mmCIF file of C-alpha atoms in Angstrom:
data_model
loop_
_atom_site.group_PDB
_atom_site.id
_atom_site.type_symbol
_atom_site.label_atom_id
_atom_site.label_comp_id
_atom_site.label_asym_id
_atom_site.label_seq_id
_atom_site.Cartn_x
_atom_site.Cartn_y
_atom_site.Cartn_z
ATOM 1 C CA MET A 171 -108.249 -91.198 -88.446
ATOM 2 C CA LEU A 172 -111.811 -90.221 -87.570
ATOM 3 C CA THR A 173 -112.953 -90.418 -83.957
ATOM 4 C CA LEU A 174 -116.593 -90.867 -82.968
ATOM 5 C CA SER A 175 -117.938 -89.841 -79.585
ATOM 6 C CA GLY A 176 -120.905 -92.228 -79.669
ATOM 7 C CA ARG A 177 -123.328 -89.296 -79.452
ATOM 8 C CA GLU A 178 -123.611 -88.641 -83.184
ATOM 9 C CA ARG A 179 -127.081 -88.519 -84.714
ATOM 10 C CA LEU A 180 -128.008 -90.974 -87.446
ATOM 11 C CA HIS A 181 -127.757 -88.363 -90.207
ATOM 12 C CA GLU A 182 -124.213 -87.531 -89.073
ATOM 13 C CA LEU A 183 -123.218 -91.185 -89.240
ATOM 14 C CA LEU A 184 -124.813 -91.484 -92.674
ATOM 15 C CA ALA A 185 -122.801 -88.501 -93.887
ATOM 16 C CA LEU A 186 -119.653 -90.185 -92.589
ATOM 17 C CA PHE A 187 -120.290 -93.517 -94.302
ATOM 18 C CA ARG A 188 -121.212 -91.780 -97.579
ATOM 19 C CA ARG A 189 -117.690 -90.433 -97.972
ATOM 20 C CA GLY A 190 -116.801 -93.219 -100.372
ATOM 21 C CA PHE A 191 -115.685 -96.031 -98.082
ATOM 22 C CA ASP A 192 -115.206 -99.389 -99.802
ATOM 23 C CA ALA A 193 -115.502 -101.439 -96.626
ATOM 24 C CA ALA A 194 -116.391 -101.171 -92.947
ATOM 25 C CA ILE A 195 -115.172 -103.722 -90.394
ATOM 26 C CA PHE A 196 -117.060 -103.629 -87.099
ATOM 27 C CA LEU A 197 -114.684 -104.907 -84.425
ATOM 28 C CA LYS A 198 -117.396 -104.170 -81.872
ATOM 29 C CA PRO A 199 -120.744 -104.306 -83.677
ATOM 30 C CA PHE A 200 -122.662 -101.283 -82.402
ATOM 31 C CA ARG A 201 -126.148 -101.368 -83.912
ATOM 32 C CA ARG A 202 -126.356 -97.671 -84.792
ATOM 33 C CA LEU A 203 -123.056 -97.759 -86.650
ATOM 34 C CA MET A 204 -123.988 -100.910 -88.525
ATOM 35 C CA PHE A 205 -127.413 -99.511 -89.392
ATOM 36 C CA ALA A 206 -125.856 -96.301 -90.708
ATOM 37 C CA ALA A 207 -123.372 -98.253 -92.852
ATOM 38 C CA PHE A 208 -126.259 -100.382 -94.145
ATOM 39 C CA LEU A 209 -128.345 -97.330 -95.089
ATOM 40 C CA ALA A 210 -125.300 -95.686 -96.679
ATOM 41 C CA ARG A 211 -124.776 -98.829 -98.781
ATOM 42 C CA VAL A 212 -121.128 -99.284 -97.877
ATOM 43 C CA PRO A 213 -120.215 -102.067 -100.352
ATOM 44 C CA GLN A 214 -118.548 -104.458 -97.889
ATOM 45 C CA ARG A 215 -119.743 -104.549 -94.278
ATOM 46 C CA VAL A 216 -117.948 -107.069 -92.060
ATOM 47 C CA ALA A 217 -119.091 -108.095 -88.573
ATOM 48 C CA THR A 218 -119.525 -111.128 -86.360
ATOM 49 C CA GLY A 219 -122.451 -113.303 -87.385
ATOM 50 C CA TYR A 220 -124.337 -114.382 -84.265
ATOM 51 C CA ARG A 221 -126.297 -111.242 -83.288
ATOM 52 C CA TRP A 222 -129.747 -110.543 -84.702
ATOM 53 C CA TYR A 223 -128.527 -107.300 -86.236
ATOM 54 C CA SER A 224 -125.673 -109.144 -87.956
ATOM 55 C CA LEU A 225 -128.102 -109.131 -90.893
ATOM 56 C CA LEU A 226 -126.975 -105.529 -91.434
ATOM 57 C CA ALA A 227 -123.570 -106.896 -92.477
ATOM 58 C CA ASN A 228 -123.097 -108.605 -95.826
ATOM 59 C CA ARG A 229 -119.815 -110.303 -94.866
ATOM 60 C CA ARG A 230 -120.320 -112.237 -91.650
ATOM 61 C CA VAL A 231 -117.597 -114.032 -89.684
ATOM 62 C CA TYR A 232 -118.824 -116.602 -87.176
ATOM 63 C CA GLN A 233 -116.748 -116.283 -84.015
ATOM 64 C CA HIS A 234 -117.595 -117.667 -80.576
ATOM 65 C CA ARG A 235 -116.040 -114.873 -78.550
ATOM 66 C CA HIS A 236 -117.869 -115.903 -75.403
ATOM 67 C CA ASP A 237 -115.470 -118.829 -74.926
ATOM 68 C CA PHE A 238 -112.563 -116.397 -74.329
ATOM 69 C CA SER A 239 -110.097 -118.789 -75.968
ATOM 70 C CA LYS A 240 -108.112 -116.131 -77.880
ATOM 71 C CA HIS A 241 -106.695 -112.667 -77.408
ATOM 72 C CA GLU A 242 -108.922 -109.792 -78.505
ATOM 73 C CA SER A 243 -106.386 -108.866 -81.190
ATOM 74 C CA GLU A 244 -106.672 -112.351 -82.691
ATOM 75 C CA TYR A 245 -110.465 -112.183 -82.726
ATOM 76 C CA ASN A 246 -110.331 -108.789 -84.430
ATOM 77 C CA LEU A 247 -107.785 -109.840 -87.038
ATOM 78 C CA GLY A 248 -109.974 -112.844 -87.739
ATOM 79 C CA LEU A 249 -112.640 -110.486 -89.088
ATOM 80 C CA LEU A 250 -110.382 -109.847 -92.086
ATOM 81 C CA ALA A 251 -111.589 -113.227 -93.324
ATOM 82 C CA GLY A 252 -114.751 -111.359 -94.280
ATOM 83 C CA LEU A 253 -112.706 -109.522 -96.909
ATOM 84 C CA GLY A 254 -111.111 -112.712 -98.186
ATOM 85 C CA PHE A 255 -107.851 -112.495 -96.235
ATOM 86 C CA ALA A 256 -106.226 -115.227 -94.148
ATOM 87 C CA PRO A 257 -104.738 -113.047 -91.392
ATOM 88 C CA GLY A 258 -102.902 -115.731 -89.397
ATOM 89 C CA GLN A 259 -101.552 -115.024 -85.928
ATOM 90 C CA PRO A 260 -101.302 -111.401 -84.755
ATOM 91 C CA VAL A 261 -97.897 -109.767 -84.517
ATOM 92 C CA LYS A 262 -97.064 -108.098 -81.217
ATOM 93 C CA PRO A 263 -97.776 -104.373 -81.597
ATOM 94 C CA THR A 264 -94.891 -101.915 -81.537
ATOM 95 C CA LEU A 265 -94.934 -98.203 -80.709
ATOM 96 C CA VAL A 266 -92.035 -95.869 -81.468
ATOM 97 C CA LEU A 267 -91.039 -92.660 -79.688
ATOM 98 C CA THR A 268 -89.278 -89.814 -81.449
ATOM 99 C CA GLY A 269 -85.943 -88.501 -80.250
ATOM 100 C CA GLU A 270 -87.651 -85.293 -79.174
ATOM 101 C CA GLU A 271 -90.159 -87.229 -77.078
ATOM 102 C CA ARG A 272 -87.396 -89.177 -75.355
ATOM 103 C CA GLN A 273 -85.558 -85.932 -74.613
ATOM 104 C CA TRP A 274 -88.742 -84.388 -73.227
ATOM 105 C CA ALA A 275 -89.305 -87.383 -70.931
ATOM 106 C CA GLY A 276 -85.720 -87.255 -69.702
ATOM 107 C CA ALA A 277 -86.121 -83.599 -68.768
ATOM 108 C CA ARG A 278 -89.584 -84.114 -67.222
ATOM 109 C CA LEU A 279 -88.381 -86.980 -65.023
ATOM 110 C CA GLU A 280 -85.086 -85.369 -64.083
ATOM 111 C CA GLY A 281 -84.287 -85.830 -60.420
ATOM 112 C CA LEU A 282 -86.025 -89.196 -60.067
ATOM 113 C CA PRO A 283 -83.950 -92.337 -59.465
ATOM 114 C CA ALA A 284 -82.817 -94.183 -62.599
ATOM 115 C CA LYS A 285 -85.149 -97.129 -61.928
ATOM 116 C CA ARG A 286 -88.645 -95.753 -62.411
ATOM 117 C CA ILE A 287 -92.032 -97.345 -61.921
ATOM 118 C CA VAL A 288 -95.234 -95.912 -63.415
ATOM 119 C CA LEU A 289 -98.326 -96.425 -61.241
ATOM 120 C CA HIS A 290 -101.581 -95.954 -63.137
ATOM 121 C CA PRO A 291 -104.472 -96.224 -60.624
ATOM 122 C CA GLY A 292 -107.028 -95.488 -63.344
ATOM 123 C CA GLY A 293 -109.711 -97.517 -65.024
ATOM 124 C CA PHE A 294 -113.386 -97.803 -64.183
ATOM 125 C CA ALA A 295 -113.892 -101.568 -63.973
ATOM 126 C CA ALA A 296 -116.383 -102.981 -61.490
ATOM 127 C CA ARG A 297 -113.481 -104.230 -59.373
ATOM 128 C CA ARG A 298 -110.105 -102.505 -59.175
ATOM 129 C CA TRP A 299 -107.178 -102.090 -56.834
ATOM 130 C CA ARG A 300 -108.086 -99.021 -54.813
ATOM 131 C CA GLY A 301 -106.149 -95.812 -54.295
ATOM 132 C CA GLU A 302 -104.964 -96.638 -50.785
ATOM 133 C CA HIS A 303 -103.200 -99.746 -52.114
ATOM 134 C CA TYR A 304 -101.444 -97.762 -54.837
ATOM 135 C CA TRP A 305 -100.355 -95.215 -52.221
ATOM 136 C CA ALA A 306 -98.947 -97.965 -49.988
ATOM 137 C CA LEU A 307 -97.164 -99.373 -53.028
ATOM 138 C CA ALA A 308 -95.733 -95.951 -53.898
ATOM 139 C CA ARG A 309 -94.395 -95.525 -50.362
ATOM 140 C CA GLN A 310 -92.703 -98.916 -50.358
ATOM 141 C CA LEU A 311 -91.159 -98.429 -53.793
ATOM 142 C CA THR A 312 -89.763 -94.976 -53.027
ATOM 143 C CA HIS A 313 -88.328 -96.213 -49.725
ATOM 144 C CA GLN A 314 -86.587 -98.983 -51.679
ATOM 145 C CA GLY A 315 -84.938 -96.491 -54.011
ATOM 146 C CA PHE A 316 -87.296 -96.511 -56.983
ATOM 147 C CA GLY A 317 -88.669 -93.435 -58.668
ATOM 148 C CA VAL A 318 -92.474 -93.522 -58.850
ATOM 149 C CA ILE A 319 -94.620 -91.666 -61.392
ATOM 150 C CA LEU A 320 -98.399 -91.434 -60.939
ATOM 151 C CA THR A 321 -100.392 -91.200 -64.179
ATOM 152 C CA GLY A 322 -104.071 -90.978 -65.076
ATOM 153 C CA SER A 323 -106.750 -88.544 -66.177
ATOM 154 C CA ASP A 324 -108.094 -85.625 -64.137
ATOM 155 C CA ALA A 325 -111.078 -87.716 -63.025
ATOM 156 C CA GLU A 326 -108.873 -90.671 -62.116
ATOM 157 C CA GLY A 327 -106.528 -88.376 -60.207
ATOM 158 C CA GLU A 328 -109.392 -86.870 -58.228
ATOM 159 C CA ARG A 329 -110.696 -90.298 -57.274
ATOM 160 C CA PHE A 330 -107.200 -91.536 -56.397
ATOM 161 C CA HIS A 331 -106.505 -88.619 -54.065
ATOM 162 C CA GLN A 332 -109.889 -89.110 -52.375
ATOM 163 C CA GLU A 333 -109.204 -92.801 -51.775
ATOM 164 C CA ALA A 334 -105.494 -92.747 -51.056
ATOM 165 C CA ASN A 335 -105.584 -91.238 -47.560
ATOM 166 C CA GLN A 336 -102.034 -90.126 -48.229
ATOM 167 C CA VAL A 337 -100.550 -90.894 -44.842
ATOM 168 C CA GLY A 338 -96.811 -91.376 -44.602
ATOM 169 C CA ASP A 339 -93.824 -89.832 -46.300
ATOM 170 C CA VAL A 340 -92.826 -90.832 -49.827
ATOM 171 C CA GLY A 341 -89.766 -88.586 -49.989
ATOM 172 C CA LYS A 342 -88.627 -86.968 -53.206
ATOM 173 C CA GLY A 343 -88.962 -90.097 -55.295
ATOM 174 C CA LEU A 344 -92.606 -89.482 -56.277
ATOM 175 C CA LEU A 345 -93.808 -87.433 -59.249
ATOM 176 C CA ASP A 346 -97.567 -86.903 -59.638
ATOM 177 C CA LEU A 347 -98.453 -86.361 -63.311
ATOM 178 C CA MET A 348 -102.137 -87.291 -63.072
ATOM 179 C CA GLY A 349 -104.187 -85.090 -65.389
ATOM 180 C CA ARG A 350 -101.077 -83.457 -66.863
ATOM 181 C CA LEU A 351 -100.118 -85.648 -69.827
ATOM 182 C CA THR A 352 -101.244 -86.084 -73.407
ATOM 183 C CA VAL A 353 -101.281 -89.635 -74.770
ATOM 184 C CA ARG A 354 -97.925 -89.123 -76.512
ATOM 185 C CA GLU A 355 -96.433 -87.639 -73.345
ATOM 186 C CA LEU A 356 -97.730 -90.619 -71.364
ATOM 187 C CA MET A 357 -96.027 -92.902 -73.883
ATOM 188 C CA ALA A 358 -92.769 -90.980 -73.452
ATOM 189 C CA VAL A 359 -92.956 -91.271 -69.651
ATOM 190 C CA ILE A 360 -93.655 -95.007 -69.923
ATOM 191 C CA GLY A 361 -90.777 -95.406 -72.374
ATOM 192 C CA ALA A 362 -88.414 -93.817 -69.837
ATOM 193 C CA SER A 363 -89.500 -96.240 -67.084
ATOM 194 C CA GLN A 364 -88.856 -99.898 -66.301
ATOM 195 C CA VAL A 365 -92.301 -101.136 -65.200
ATOM 196 C CA VAL A 366 -95.942 -100.037 -65.407
ATOM 197 C CA VAL A 367 -98.297 -101.164 -62.617
ATOM 198 C CA SER A 368 -101.995 -100.877 -63.464
ATOM 199 C CA GLY A 369 -105.281 -102.668 -63.823
ATOM 200 C CA ALA A 370 -106.617 -104.036 -67.103
ATOM 201 C CA THR A 371 -106.362 -100.677 -68.819
ATOM 202 C CA GLY A 372 -104.795 -98.876 -71.778
ATOM 203 C CA PRO A 373 -101.390 -97.842 -70.362
ATOM 204 C CA ALA A 374 -100.479 -101.508 -69.817
ATOM 205 C CA HIS A 375 -100.949 -102.102 -73.542
ATOM 206 C CA LEU A 376 -98.970 -98.961 -74.381
ATOM 207 C CA ALA A 377 -96.153 -100.254 -72.184
ATOM 208 C CA ALA A 378 -96.188 -103.668 -73.848
ATOM 209 C CA ALA A 379 -95.984 -102.056 -77.293
ATOM 210 C CA LEU A 380 -93.068 -99.902 -76.091
ATOM 211 C CA GLY A 381 -91.180 -102.933 -74.760
ATOM 212 C CA VAL A 382 -91.681 -101.926 -71.110
ATOM 213 C CA ALA A 383 -92.582 -104.610 -68.561
ATOM 214 C CA THR A 384 -95.987 -104.603 -66.866
ATOM 215 C CA VAL A 385 -97.464 -105.772 -63.576
ATOM 216 C CA SER A 386 -101.223 -105.901 -64.177
ATOM 217 C CA LEU A 387 -103.915 -106.566 -61.584
ATOM 218 C CA PHE A 388 -106.920 -108.343 -63.109
ATOM 219 C CA ASP A 389 -110.193 -109.032 -61.327
ATOM 220 C CA PRO A 390 -111.586 -112.609 -61.458
ATOM 221 C CA ARG A 391 -114.474 -112.035 -63.875
ATOM 222 C CA ARG A 392 -114.522 -114.466 -66.805
ATOM 223 C CA ASN A 393 -114.894 -111.632 -69.302
ATOM 224 C CA ASN A 394 -111.659 -110.147 -67.947
ATOM 225 C CA LEU A 395 -109.460 -113.193 -68.497
ATOM 226 C CA PRO A 396 -105.813 -112.369 -69.307
ATOM 227 C CA ILE A 397 -105.854 -114.720 -72.297
ATOM 228 C CA ARG A 398 -108.202 -112.252 -73.990
ATOM 229 C CA TRP A 399 -107.253 -108.887 -72.491
ATOM 230 C CA GLY A 400 -103.702 -109.253 -71.172
ATOM 231 C CA PRO A 401 -100.870 -107.013 -72.440
ATOM 232 C CA LEU A 402 -98.916 -108.567 -75.321
ATOM 233 C CA GLY A 403 -95.526 -108.026 -73.772
ATOM 234 C CA LYS A 404 -93.347 -109.026 -70.838
ATOM 235 C CA GLY A 405 -94.217 -109.032 -67.159
ATOM 236 C CA VAL A 406 -96.875 -110.610 -64.979
ATOM 237 C CA VAL A 407 -100.655 -110.559 -64.528
ATOM 238 C CA LEU A 408 -101.792 -110.895 -60.915
ATOM 239 C CA ARG A 409 -105.217 -112.390 -60.198
ATOM 240 C CA PRO A 410 -106.718 -112.956 -56.742
ATOM 241 C CA GLU A 411 -106.930 -116.567 -55.603
ATOM 242 C CA VAL A 412 -110.742 -116.713 -55.700
ATOM 243 C CA PRO A 413 -113.194 -118.491 -58.031
ATOM 244 C CA THR A 414 -113.687 -117.052 -61.505
ATOM 245 C CA CYS A 415 -117.074 -115.317 -61.717
ATOM 246 C CA GLU A 416 -119.458 -114.357 -64.517
ATOM 247 C CA LYS A 417 -120.076 -110.797 -63.344
ATOM 248 C CA CYS A 418 -119.521 -108.612 -60.312
ATOM 249 C CA ILE A 419 -122.468 -108.709 -57.872
ATOM 250 C CA TYR A 420 -120.729 -106.325 -55.474
ATOM 251 C CA GLU A 421 -121.362 -106.767 -51.731
ATOM 252 C CA ALA A 422 -123.575 -109.813 -52.322
ATOM 253 C CA CYS A 423 -120.447 -111.765 -53.278
ATOM 254 C CA PRO A 424 -118.460 -113.485 -50.483
ATOM 255 C CA TYR A 425 -115.315 -112.530 -52.413
ATOM 256 C CA TRP A 426 -116.267 -108.860 -52.764
ATOM 257 C CA ASP A 427 -112.834 -107.915 -51.439
ATOM 258 C CA CYS A 428 -111.137 -110.011 -54.161
ATOM 259 C CA LEU A 429 -108.594 -107.450 -55.362
ATOM 260 C CA ASP A 430 -108.061 -106.100 -51.843
ATOM 261 C CA ARG A 431 -106.577 -109.513 -51.041
ATOM 262 C CA ILE A 432 -103.571 -108.626 -53.202
ATOM 263 C CA THR A 433 -101.304 -106.680 -50.866
ATOM 264 C CA ALA A 434 -98.795 -103.966 -51.681
ATOM 265 C CA ASP A 435 -96.057 -106.286 -50.370
ATOM 266 C CA VAL A 436 -96.944 -108.880 -53.020
ATOM 267 C CA VAL A 437 -96.918 -106.287 -55.797
ATOM 268 C CA VAL A 438 -93.569 -104.866 -54.649
ATOM 269 C CA ASP A 439 -92.042 -108.349 -54.842
ATOM 270 C CA ARG A 440 -93.397 -108.831 -58.360
ATOM 271 C CA VAL A 441 -92.163 -105.412 -59.470
ATOM 272 C CA ARG A 442 -88.664 -106.239 -58.249
ATOM 273 C CA GLN A 443 -88.719 -109.596 -60.052
ATOM 274 C CA VAL A 444 -89.924 -108.023 -63.285
ATOM 275 C CA VAL A 445 -87.295 -105.270 -63.138
ATOM 276 C CA ASP A 446 -84.550 -107.862 -62.734
ATOM 277 C CA GLN A 447 -85.656 -110.560 -65.161
ATOM 278 C CA ALA A 448 -88.763 -109.848 -67.210
ATOM 279 C CA GLU A 449 -89.145 -112.434 -69.957
ATOM 280 C CA GLY A 450 -92.516 -113.348 -71.419
ATOM 281 C CA MET A 451 -95.877 -112.880 -69.690
ATOM 282 C CA ALA A 452 -96.923 -114.985 -66.688
ATOM 283 C CA VAL A 453 -100.318 -115.192 -64.982
ATOM 284 C CA VAL A 454 -100.006 -115.647 -61.206
ATOM 285 C CA HIS A 455 -102.804 -116.226 -58.692
ATOM 286 C CA VAL A 456 -101.981 -114.611 -55.359
#
């Protein structure tokens, strides 16, 4: 697997695409990448067909993604039609932990109650559930006998601790691992827990692929609809009971406090329900 930072110069991208690739499928059609593949004469270049620079692809698939009628995974698999495949419906993704990773997680979480909830306050969406709400949620969960694990990057941890105004005791049931985990370690921690609470962000999808239930808080923007971006697993997506909007206009919007309307009490109730009987994925407006 090759990872691009997005800061590569054109000649670096050309060198990459000249390594003998037979095909390039652009799930998100960045112009520079498509232009580099075009100049490198990659034989089969697959992309969606409605942008002006779709001319840089020679296998175009005409998808109306703006109607948000499918999950992102289904849209992406649909691009395989450009290579002559009929992909059908996507299969729910599955991630597997090694025995060593499970042992590591057991040792790392030793001392926490058996029922563990991962809180991931990260993500940089225009609207998100703020740190003080996650802290209130952590307090309530620990007082009800749950173990709580905080996860996120260094930057997310710094922002969380600035926002959280950590007033009130959480006892010994809280473990702060923000900025301390690799991706595989995060997966192991999630795999040793019962529920992940987060926004529309990566750890929710990791949890779904690991068979762990999720409680996800989605803002009301149309381009953040659960049908397209929701975790493909079990649990619940919570959306504020406000009108769906095209984009966030911040304080100019009368519903600027949309996600703040979802209280910690509501999330605690949903966590308890999911722990006891998580089957399928529900979308609930609260």
